[in-house]
Amino acid sequence: MRTLKDLNAAGKRVLVRVDYNVPIKDGKVKDDTRITASLPTLQYLLEQGATLVLLSHLGRPKGGFEEASSLAPVAKVLEKHLGRPVRFIGGSPELTPASEATLEQVKSLPQGSVALLENVRFEPGEEKNDEGLARKYARLGDAFVLDAFGSAHRAHASVTGVARFLPSYAGFLMEKEVKNLKRVIDNPDKPYWVVLGGAKVSDKIGVIENLLPRVNGMLIGGAMAFTFIKTQGGQVGNSLVEDDKLELARNLLQKAQDLGVKFLLPTDVVAAQKIEPGVEKRIFPAGQIPQGWMGLDIGPETRKTFAQALQGAKTVLWNGPMGVFEIEDFAAGTLAVGQAIADLPEAFTVIGGGDSVAAANKLGVAEKFSHVSTGGGASLELLELGTLPGIEALS
Ligand code: ADP
Ligand code: MG
């Protein structure tokens, strides 16, 4: 990828695709992680003497202006973080990001200023990667910087399309994400362990298949463990199982064995009859869950086994919570495993996946990781395929 160091930005108008798809409630930004994550790139470009024109998507509008999906609230938060004015060009149906009216305002921006344009998904061609739209975006700048790692798995007009019509570069966030995630694919220090959890095996098959030959061991928790436990003949009660993935799970277990990769499943679980706070909980052996009961977290014995397995690891990738961490009664497993990884003295540790990052933040262990990815779907797809449409567009 070409990076910011390859760009002479002085005096140029630089179009930057950021990922400001942040949660907004009652017109207020509820989590500004993605905004702060973009600051190093923006500050660097401003120091170089560039004028900045920012593009982002927000939510899922239907291809036209919708007040509720306007980026206006984001401009205010960005202004505060940057410590300088941010001109918001939007807020009405005429000021969609590729419109003539927007272009006129962009052309009259003072040198060295910052403008945030309206939601790219107000343009009907955005998600279709329409070439005409990409060419219109290209009129907005002299160079293009992709820093929206969280959107880099989307071949959309503002992500990959516009890169065909302007000299294009990876921003610092994009560069950092790709470097750290590539490290756990291509050259991890050993022993290397991957910890997987979350709702479905089907979401993670590609990641398991790609990483299995590269690791020393995998720890499997979350609901996805039950598909593996069932395929080995275990009783999983009413736990979440993907019955159409039983054969695949059996094949993955076989493959792990053939490769000599340790593949640890939970030996005990915390179960309940309903997914609700305060309900009765019981501990069962993982393959002996009675009808009517669901495994909702890894049990105390598994917490210990998993934490022990990780001792001495030099690289750990974590994707997917160990249980229904959103409810405190079922968060202990995720906390124990997250803490065990965070406390490893010399390991390179990475969290990928939207819910896993949310869990680590909620449980207060995120700061101790070497890298916390800002891209849920993008990080998974990179771990699965080794590249992304956004990376290809910059190469
Ligand atoms: P990520 O976003 O990190 O990739 P996933 O989306 O795959 O993670 O999975 C997260 C979800 O999995 C969480 O909402 C969590 O409640 C759920 N989950 C974890 N363990 C279980 C379980 N045993 N039963 C039901 N749901 C579970
Ligand atoms: Mg998720």
Coordinates of C-alpha atoms and ligand atoms in Angstrom, one line a residue:
M1 CA 0.0 0.0 0.0
R2 CA 1.1 3.6 -0.7
T3 CA 1.0 5.4 2.6
L4 CA 0.9 9.0 3.9
K5 CA 4.7 9.3 3.8
D6 CA 4.5 8.9 0.0
L7 CA 2.1 11.9 -0.3
N8 CA 3.4 15.5 -0.6
A9 CA 0.2 17.1 0.9
A10 CA 1.4 20.7 1.1
G11 CA -1.1 23.0 -0.6
K12 CA -3.3 20.1 -1.8
R13 CA -6.9 19.5 -1.1
V14 CA -7.0 16.0 0.3
L15 CA -10.1 13.8 0.2
V16 CA -10.1 11.5 3.2
R17 CA -12.5 8.6 3.6
V18 CA -12.9 8.1 7.3
D19 CA -15.2 5.7 9.2
Y20 CA -17.4 7.9 11.3
N21 CA -20.2 5.3 11.5
V22 CA -20.7 6.0 15.2
P23 CA -23.7 5.4 17.5
I24 CA -25.9 8.5 17.7
K25 CA -28.8 9.0 20.0
D26 CA -31.0 12.1 20.3
G27 CA -28.5 14.0 18.1
K28 CA -25.5 13.1 20.3
V29 CA -22.5 10.9 19.5
K30 CA -22.5 8.1 22.1
D31 CA -19.1 6.6 21.4
D32 CA -16.3 8.7 19.7
T33 CA -13.7 5.9 19.4
R34 CA -13.8 6.0 15.6
I35 CA -13.5 9.8 15.6
T36 CA -10.4 9.9 17.8
A37 CA -8.9 7.0 15.8
S38 CA -8.8 9.2 12.7
L39 CA -7.1 12.2 14.4
P40 CA -3.4 11.2 13.8
T41 CA -4.0 11.2 10.0
L42 CA -6.0 14.4 10.0
Q43 CA -3.5 16.2 12.2
Y44 CA -0.5 15.0 10.2
L45 CA -2.1 16.2 6.9
L46 CA -3.0 19.6 8.5
E47 CA 0.6 20.0 9.7
Q48 CA 1.7 19.3 6.1
G49 CA -0.4 22.2 4.9
A50 CA -3.3 20.3 3.3
T51 CA -7.0 21.3 3.1
L52 CA -9.1 18.4 4.3
V53 CA -12.4 17.2 2.8
L54 CA -13.8 14.2 4.8
L55 CA -16.2 11.5 3.6
S56 CA -17.9 8.9 5.7
H57 CA -21.0 6.8 5.8
L58 CA -23.4 6.6 8.8
G59 CA -26.0 3.9 9.4
R60 CA -28.2 2.5 6.6
P61 CA -30.2 5.3 4.9
K62 CA -32.0 4.2 1.8
G63 CA -30.0 6.1 -0.8
G64 CA -31.3 9.7 -0.2
F65 CA -31.1 12.4 2.4
E66 CA -32.5 11.5 5.8
E67 CA -32.2 13.8 8.7
A68 CA -31.7 10.9 11.1
S69 CA -28.6 9.7 9.3
S70 CA -27.0 13.1 8.8
L71 CA -23.3 13.4 9.9
A72 CA -24.0 16.9 11.4
P73 CA -23.6 15.7 15.1
V74 CA -20.2 14.2 14.2
A75 CA -18.9 17.5 12.9
K76 CA -19.3 19.1 16.3
V77 CA -17.4 16.3 18.1
L78 CA -14.7 16.3 15.5
E79 CA -14.3 20.1 15.9
K80 CA -13.8 19.6 19.7
H81 CA -11.2 16.9 19.2
L82 CA -9.3 18.7 16.5
G83 CA -9.4 22.0 18.3
R84 CA -10.2 23.9 15.1
P85 CA -13.4 24.7 13.1
V86 CA -14.9 21.9 11.0
R87 CA -17.2 23.2 8.3
F88 CA -20.1 20.8 7.8
I89 CA -21.4 20.7 4.2
G90 CA -24.7 19.0 4.4
G91 CA -28.0 18.8 6.3
S92 CA -30.3 19.2 3.2
P93 CA -31.2 17.2 0.2
E94 CA -29.2 19.5 -2.2
L95 CA -26.0 19.0 -0.2
T96 CA -25.3 15.3 -0.8
P97 CA -21.6 14.6 -1.0
A98 CA -21.3 14.4 -4.8
S99 CA -23.7 17.2 -5.7
E100 CA -22.7 20.3 -7.6
A101 CA -23.7 22.5 -4.7
T102 CA -21.4 20.6 -2.4
L103 CA -18.6 20.8 -5.0
E104 CA -19.0 24.6 -5.2
Q105 CA -18.6 24.9 -1.4
V106 CA -15.6 22.6 -1.4
K107 CA -13.9 24.7 -4.1
S108 CA -14.2 27.8 -2.0
L109 CA -12.8 26.3 1.2
P110 CA -9.9 28.4 2.7
Q111 CA -6.5 26.8 2.4
G112 CA -5.7 24.6 5.5
S113 CA -9.3 24.3 6.6
V114 CA -11.4 21.1 7.3
A115 CA -14.8 20.2 5.9
L116 CA -16.9 17.2 6.6
L117 CA -19.3 16.2 3.8
E118 CA -22.7 14.6 4.2
N119 CA -23.3 10.8 4.5
V120 CA -22.0 9.0 1.4
R121 CA -24.9 6.6 1.6
F122 CA -27.2 9.5 0.6
E123 CA -25.8 8.8 -2.9
P124 CA -27.7 5.9 -4.5
G125 CA -24.5 4.8 -6.3
E126 CA -22.4 4.5 -3.2
E127 CA -22.9 0.9 -2.3
K128 CA -23.1 -0.1 -6.0
N129 CA -19.7 1.3 -6.5
D130 CA -21.0 3.4 -9.4
E131 CA -18.2 4.7 -11.6
G132 CA -19.9 8.0 -12.3
L133 CA -20.2 8.6 -8.6
A134 CA -16.6 7.7 -8.0
R135 CA -15.6 10.2 -10.7
K136 CA -17.7 12.9 -9.0
Y137 CA -16.0 12.2 -5.6
A138 CA -12.6 12.5 -7.4
R139 CA -13.4 16.2 -8.3
L140 CA -13.4 17.0 -4.5
G141 CA -9.7 16.5 -4.0
D142 CA -6.2 16.4 -5.5
A143 CA -5.4 13.2 -3.7
F144 CA -7.3 10.5 -1.8
V145 CA -6.5 9.0 1.6
L146 CA -8.3 5.9 2.8
D147 CA -8.4 5.8 6.6
A148 CA -11.7 4.0 7.0
F149 CA -10.4 0.6 8.1
G150 CA -13.8 -0.4 9.4
S151 CA -15.2 0.0 5.8
A152 CA -12.2 -1.3 3.9
H153 CA -14.0 -4.7 3.2
R154 CA -16.6 -2.8 1.2
A155 CA -16.0 -2.2 -2.5
H156 CA -18.1 1.0 -2.4
A157 CA -17.6 4.2 -4.4
S158 CA -16.1 6.2 -1.6
V159 CA -13.8 3.4 -0.5
T160 CA -12.4 1.7 -3.6
G161 CA -14.1 3.4 -6.5
V162 CA -12.7 6.8 -6.1
A163 CA -9.1 5.4 -5.6
R164 CA -9.1 4.6 -9.4
F165 CA -9.4 8.3 -10.3
L166 CA -7.0 10.0 -7.8
P167 CA -3.5 9.3 -6.5
S168 CA -4.4 7.2 -3.4
Y169 CA -2.8 6.5 0.0
A170 CA -3.5 4.6 3.2
G171 CA -4.0 6.8 6.3
F172 CA -2.2 6.0 9.6
L173 CA -5.2 4.1 11.1
M174 CA -5.5 1.9 8.0
E175 CA -1.7 1.3 8.0
K176 CA -1.7 0.4 11.6
E177 CA -4.6 -2.0 11.4
V178 CA -3.3 -3.8 8.4
K179 CA 0.2 -4.1 9.9
N180 CA -1.0 -5.5 13.2
L181 CA -3.5 -7.8 11.7
K182 CA -1.1 -9.1 9.0
R183 CA 1.4 -9.8 11.8
V184 CA -1.0 -12.4 13.4
I185 CA -1.5 -13.9 10.0
D186 CA 1.9 -13.9 8.4
N187 CA 4.6 -13.8 11.0
P188 CA 3.4 -14.4 14.5
D189 CA 5.9 -15.2 17.2
K190 CA 5.2 -18.7 18.6
P191 CA 3.6 -20.1 20.7
Y192 CA 0.6 -18.6 18.9
W193 CA -2.9 -19.1 20.3
V194 CA -6.2 -18.0 18.8
V195 CA -9.2 -17.6 21.1
L196 CA -12.5 -17.8 19.3
G197 CA -16.1 -17.3 20.6
G198 CA -19.3 -15.5 19.8
A199 CA -22.5 -16.6 18.4
K200 CA -21.9 -18.7 15.3
V201 CA -19.4 -21.1 13.8
S202 CA -20.6 -20.1 10.4
D203 CA -19.3 -16.5 10.9
K204 CA -15.8 -17.8 11.8
I205 CA -15.2 -20.8 9.5
G206 CA -13.0 -18.8 7.2
V207 CA -10.9 -17.5 10.0
I208 CA -10.5 -20.9 11.5
E209 CA -9.5 -22.4 8.2
N210 CA -7.0 -19.7 7.4
L211 CA -5.4 -19.6 10.8
L212 CA -5.4 -23.3 11.8
P213 CA -2.1 -24.1 9.9
R214 CA -0.4 -21.0 11.5
V215 CA -1.2 -21.5 15.2
N216 CA -0.1 -23.8 18.1
G217 CA -3.6 -23.9 19.6
M218 CA -7.1 -22.6 19.4
L219 CA -9.5 -22.1 22.4
I220 CA -13.2 -22.2 21.5
G221 CA -15.8 -20.7 23.7
G222 CA -19.2 -18.9 23.2
A223 CA -22.1 -20.5 21.5
M224 CA -20.0 -21.8 18.6
A225 CA -18.5 -24.3 20.9
F226 CA -21.8 -26.3 21.1
T227 CA -21.7 -27.2 17.4
F228 CA -18.3 -28.8 18.1
I229 CA -19.4 -30.4 21.3
K230 CA -22.5 -31.9 19.6
T231 CA -20.6 -33.3 16.7
Q232 CA -18.5 -35.2 19.2
G233 CA -21.7 -36.7 20.6
G234 CA -22.2 -34.3 23.6
Q235 CA -25.6 -33.4 25.0
V236 CA -26.0 -29.6 24.5
G237 CA -29.6 -29.2 25.8
N238 CA -31.1 -26.1 24.3
S239 CA -27.8 -24.3 23.7
L240 CA -27.4 -22.5 20.4
V241 CA -26.2 -25.1 17.7
E242 CA -25.9 -24.9 14.0
D243 CA -27.1 -28.3 12.9
D244 CA -26.2 -27.7 9.3
K245 CA -22.5 -27.1 10.4
L246 CA -22.0 -30.4 12.3
E247 CA -20.1 -32.1 9.6
L248 CA -18.0 -29.1 8.9
A249 CA -17.2 -28.9 12.7
R250 CA -16.2 -32.5 12.6
N251 CA -13.9 -31.8 9.6
L252 CA -12.3 -28.9 11.4
L253 CA -11.6 -31.0 14.5
Q254 CA -10.0 -33.6 12.3
K255 CA -7.9 -31.0 10.5
A256 CA -6.7 -29.6 13.8
Q257 CA -5.7 -33.1 14.9
D258 CA -3.9 -33.8 11.6
L259 CA -2.0 -30.5 11.9
G260 CA -1.1 -31.2 15.6
V261 CA -2.9 -28.1 16.6
K262 CA -4.4 -28.1 20.1
F263 CA -8.1 -27.4 19.9
L264 CA -9.6 -26.9 23.3
L265 CA -13.4 -26.9 23.9
P266 CA -15.1 -26.0 27.1
T267 CA -15.3 -28.8 29.6
D268 CA -18.0 -27.1 31.8
V269 CA -20.6 -24.4 31.2
V270 CA -22.7 -21.9 33.1
A271 CA -26.3 -22.7 32.0
A272 CA -29.7 -21.1 32.5
Q273 CA -33.2 -21.7 31.1
K274 CA -33.6 -18.1 29.9
I275 CA -31.2 -15.4 28.6
E276 CA -32.1 -12.9 31.3
P277 CA -30.4 -11.2 34.2
G278 CA -31.0 -12.8 37.7
V279 CA -32.3 -16.2 36.5
E280 CA -31.2 -19.4 38.2
K281 CA -27.8 -20.6 36.9
R282 CA -26.3 -24.0 37.1
I283 CA -22.9 -25.5 36.1
F284 CA -22.9 -28.6 33.9
P285 CA -20.2 -30.6 32.2
A286 CA -20.2 -29.2 28.7
G287 CA -21.5 -32.4 27.0
Q288 CA -24.2 -33.1 29.6
I289 CA -26.5 -30.1 29.4
P290 CA -30.1 -31.2 30.2
Q291 CA -33.1 -30.4 27.9
G292 CA -34.5 -26.9 28.7
W293 CA -31.0 -25.5 29.7
M294 CA -28.7 -23.4 27.6
G295 CA -25.0 -23.0 28.0
L296 CA -24.5 -19.2 28.2
D297 CA -20.9 -19.0 29.4
I298 CA -17.8 -21.1 29.9
G299 CA -17.7 -22.7 33.4
P300 CA -15.1 -22.2 36.2
E301 CA -13.0 -25.2 35.3
T302 CA -12.8 -24.0 31.6
R303 CA -11.8 -20.5 32.7
K304 CA -8.8 -22.0 34.5
T305 CA -7.9 -24.4 31.7
F306 CA -8.1 -21.7 29.1
A307 CA -6.1 -19.2 31.2
Q308 CA -3.4 -21.9 31.8
A309 CA -3.2 -22.9 28.1
L310 CA -2.3 -19.3 27.3
Q311 CA 0.6 -19.1 29.6
G312 CA 3.9 -18.6 27.7
A313 CA 2.1 -17.5 24.5
K314 CA 4.0 -14.9 22.4
T315 CA 1.0 -14.1 20.2
V316 CA -2.7 -14.2 20.9
L317 CA -5.6 -13.2 18.7
W318 CA -9.0 -12.9 20.4
N319 CA -12.2 -12.9 18.5
G320 CA -15.6 -13.5 20.0
P321 CA -16.9 -13.4 23.6
M322 CA -16.9 -16.6 25.7
G323 CA -20.5 -16.1 26.7
V324 CA -23.4 -13.7 26.7
F325 CA -21.2 -11.0 28.3
E326 CA -23.9 -8.4 27.8
I327 CA -25.6 -9.9 30.9
E328 CA -23.4 -9.8 34.0
D329 CA -24.4 -13.3 35.1
F330 CA -22.7 -14.7 32.0
A331 CA -19.8 -12.4 31.7
A332 CA -17.3 -14.1 34.0
G333 CA -15.8 -16.3 31.2
T334 CA -15.2 -13.5 28.8
L335 CA -13.7 -11.4 31.6
A336 CA -11.4 -14.3 32.8
V337 CA -10.1 -15.0 29.3
G338 CA -9.8 -11.3 28.4
Q339 CA -7.8 -10.7 31.6
A340 CA -5.6 -13.8 31.1
I341 CA -4.6 -12.5 27.6
A342 CA -4.2 -8.9 28.8
D343 CA -1.9 -10.1 31.6
L344 CA 0.5 -12.1 29.4
P345 CA 3.9 -10.4 30.0
E346 CA 5.5 -10.6 26.6
A347 CA 2.9 -11.4 24.1
F348 CA 1.7 -9.5 21.1
T349 CA -2.1 -9.4 21.7
V350 CA -4.8 -8.5 19.3
I351 CA -8.6 -8.1 19.6
G352 CA -10.7 -8.2 16.4
G353 CA -14.5 -8.3 16.0
G354 CA -17.1 -5.7 17.1
D355 CA -18.6 -7.5 20.1
S356 CA -15.2 -8.6 21.4
V357 CA -13.9 -5.1 21.4
A358 CA -17.2 -3.9 23.1
A359 CA -16.7 -6.7 25.7
A360 CA -13.1 -5.8 26.4
N361 CA -14.0 -2.2 26.8
K362 CA -16.9 -2.9 29.1
L363 CA -14.8 -5.3 31.2
G364 CA -11.9 -2.8 31.3
V365 CA -9.2 -5.0 29.8
A366 CA -8.9 -3.3 26.4
E367 CA -6.0 -0.9 27.2
K368 CA -3.6 -3.8 28.0
F369 CA -3.9 -5.3 24.5
S370 CA -1.2 -4.5 21.9
H371 CA -3.9 -3.8 19.3
V372 CA -7.6 -3.3 19.5
S373 CA -9.1 -3.3 16.0
T374 CA -11.6 -0.6 15.1
G375 CA -13.1 -2.8 12.3
G376 CA -15.5 -5.6 13.2
G377 CA -16.4 -7.1 9.8
A378 CA -13.2 -5.7 8.2
S379 CA -10.9 -7.3 10.7
L380 CA -12.6 -10.7 10.3
E381 CA -12.5 -10.6 6.6
L382 CA -8.8 -9.6 6.6
L383 CA -8.0 -12.5 9.0
E384 CA -9.9 -14.8 6.7
L385 CA -8.6 -13.7 3.3
G386 CA -5.4 -11.9 4.1
T387 CA -6.4 -8.8 2.1
L388 CA -9.4 -6.4 1.6
P389 CA -10.8 -4.5 -1.3
G390 CA -9.6 -1.3 0.3
I391 CA -6.0 -2.7 0.5
E392 CA -6.1 -3.8 -3.1
A393 CA -7.3 -0.4 -4.2
L394 CA -4.2 1.2 -2.7
S395 CA -1.7 -1.2 -4.1
Ligands
ADP1 P1 -17.7 -10.5 17.3 O1 -18.5 -9.3 17.0 O2 -16.6 -10.1 18.3 O3 -17.1 -11.1 16.1 P2 -19.9 -12.3 17.5 O4 -20.7 -11.3 16.8 O5 -19.5 -13.5 16.8 O6 -18.6 -11.6 18.1 O7 -20.6 -12.8 18.8 C1 -21.1 -12.0 19.8 C2 -22.3 -12.5 20.4 O8 -22.3 -13.8 20.8 C3 -22.7 -11.7 21.7 O9 -23.8 -11.0 21.5 C4 -22.9 -12.8 22.7 O10 -24.0 -12.6 23.6 C5 -23.2 -14.0 21.9 N1 -22.9 -15.3 22.6 C6 -21.7 -15.6 23.1 N2 -21.8 -16.8 23.8 C7 -23.1 -17.2 23.6 C8 -23.8 -18.3 24.1 N3 -23.2 -19.3 24.8 N4 -25.1 -18.4 23.8 C9 -25.7 -17.4 23.0 N5 -25.1 -16.3 22.6 C10 -23.8 -16.2 22.9
MG2 MG -20.6 -9.2 16.2

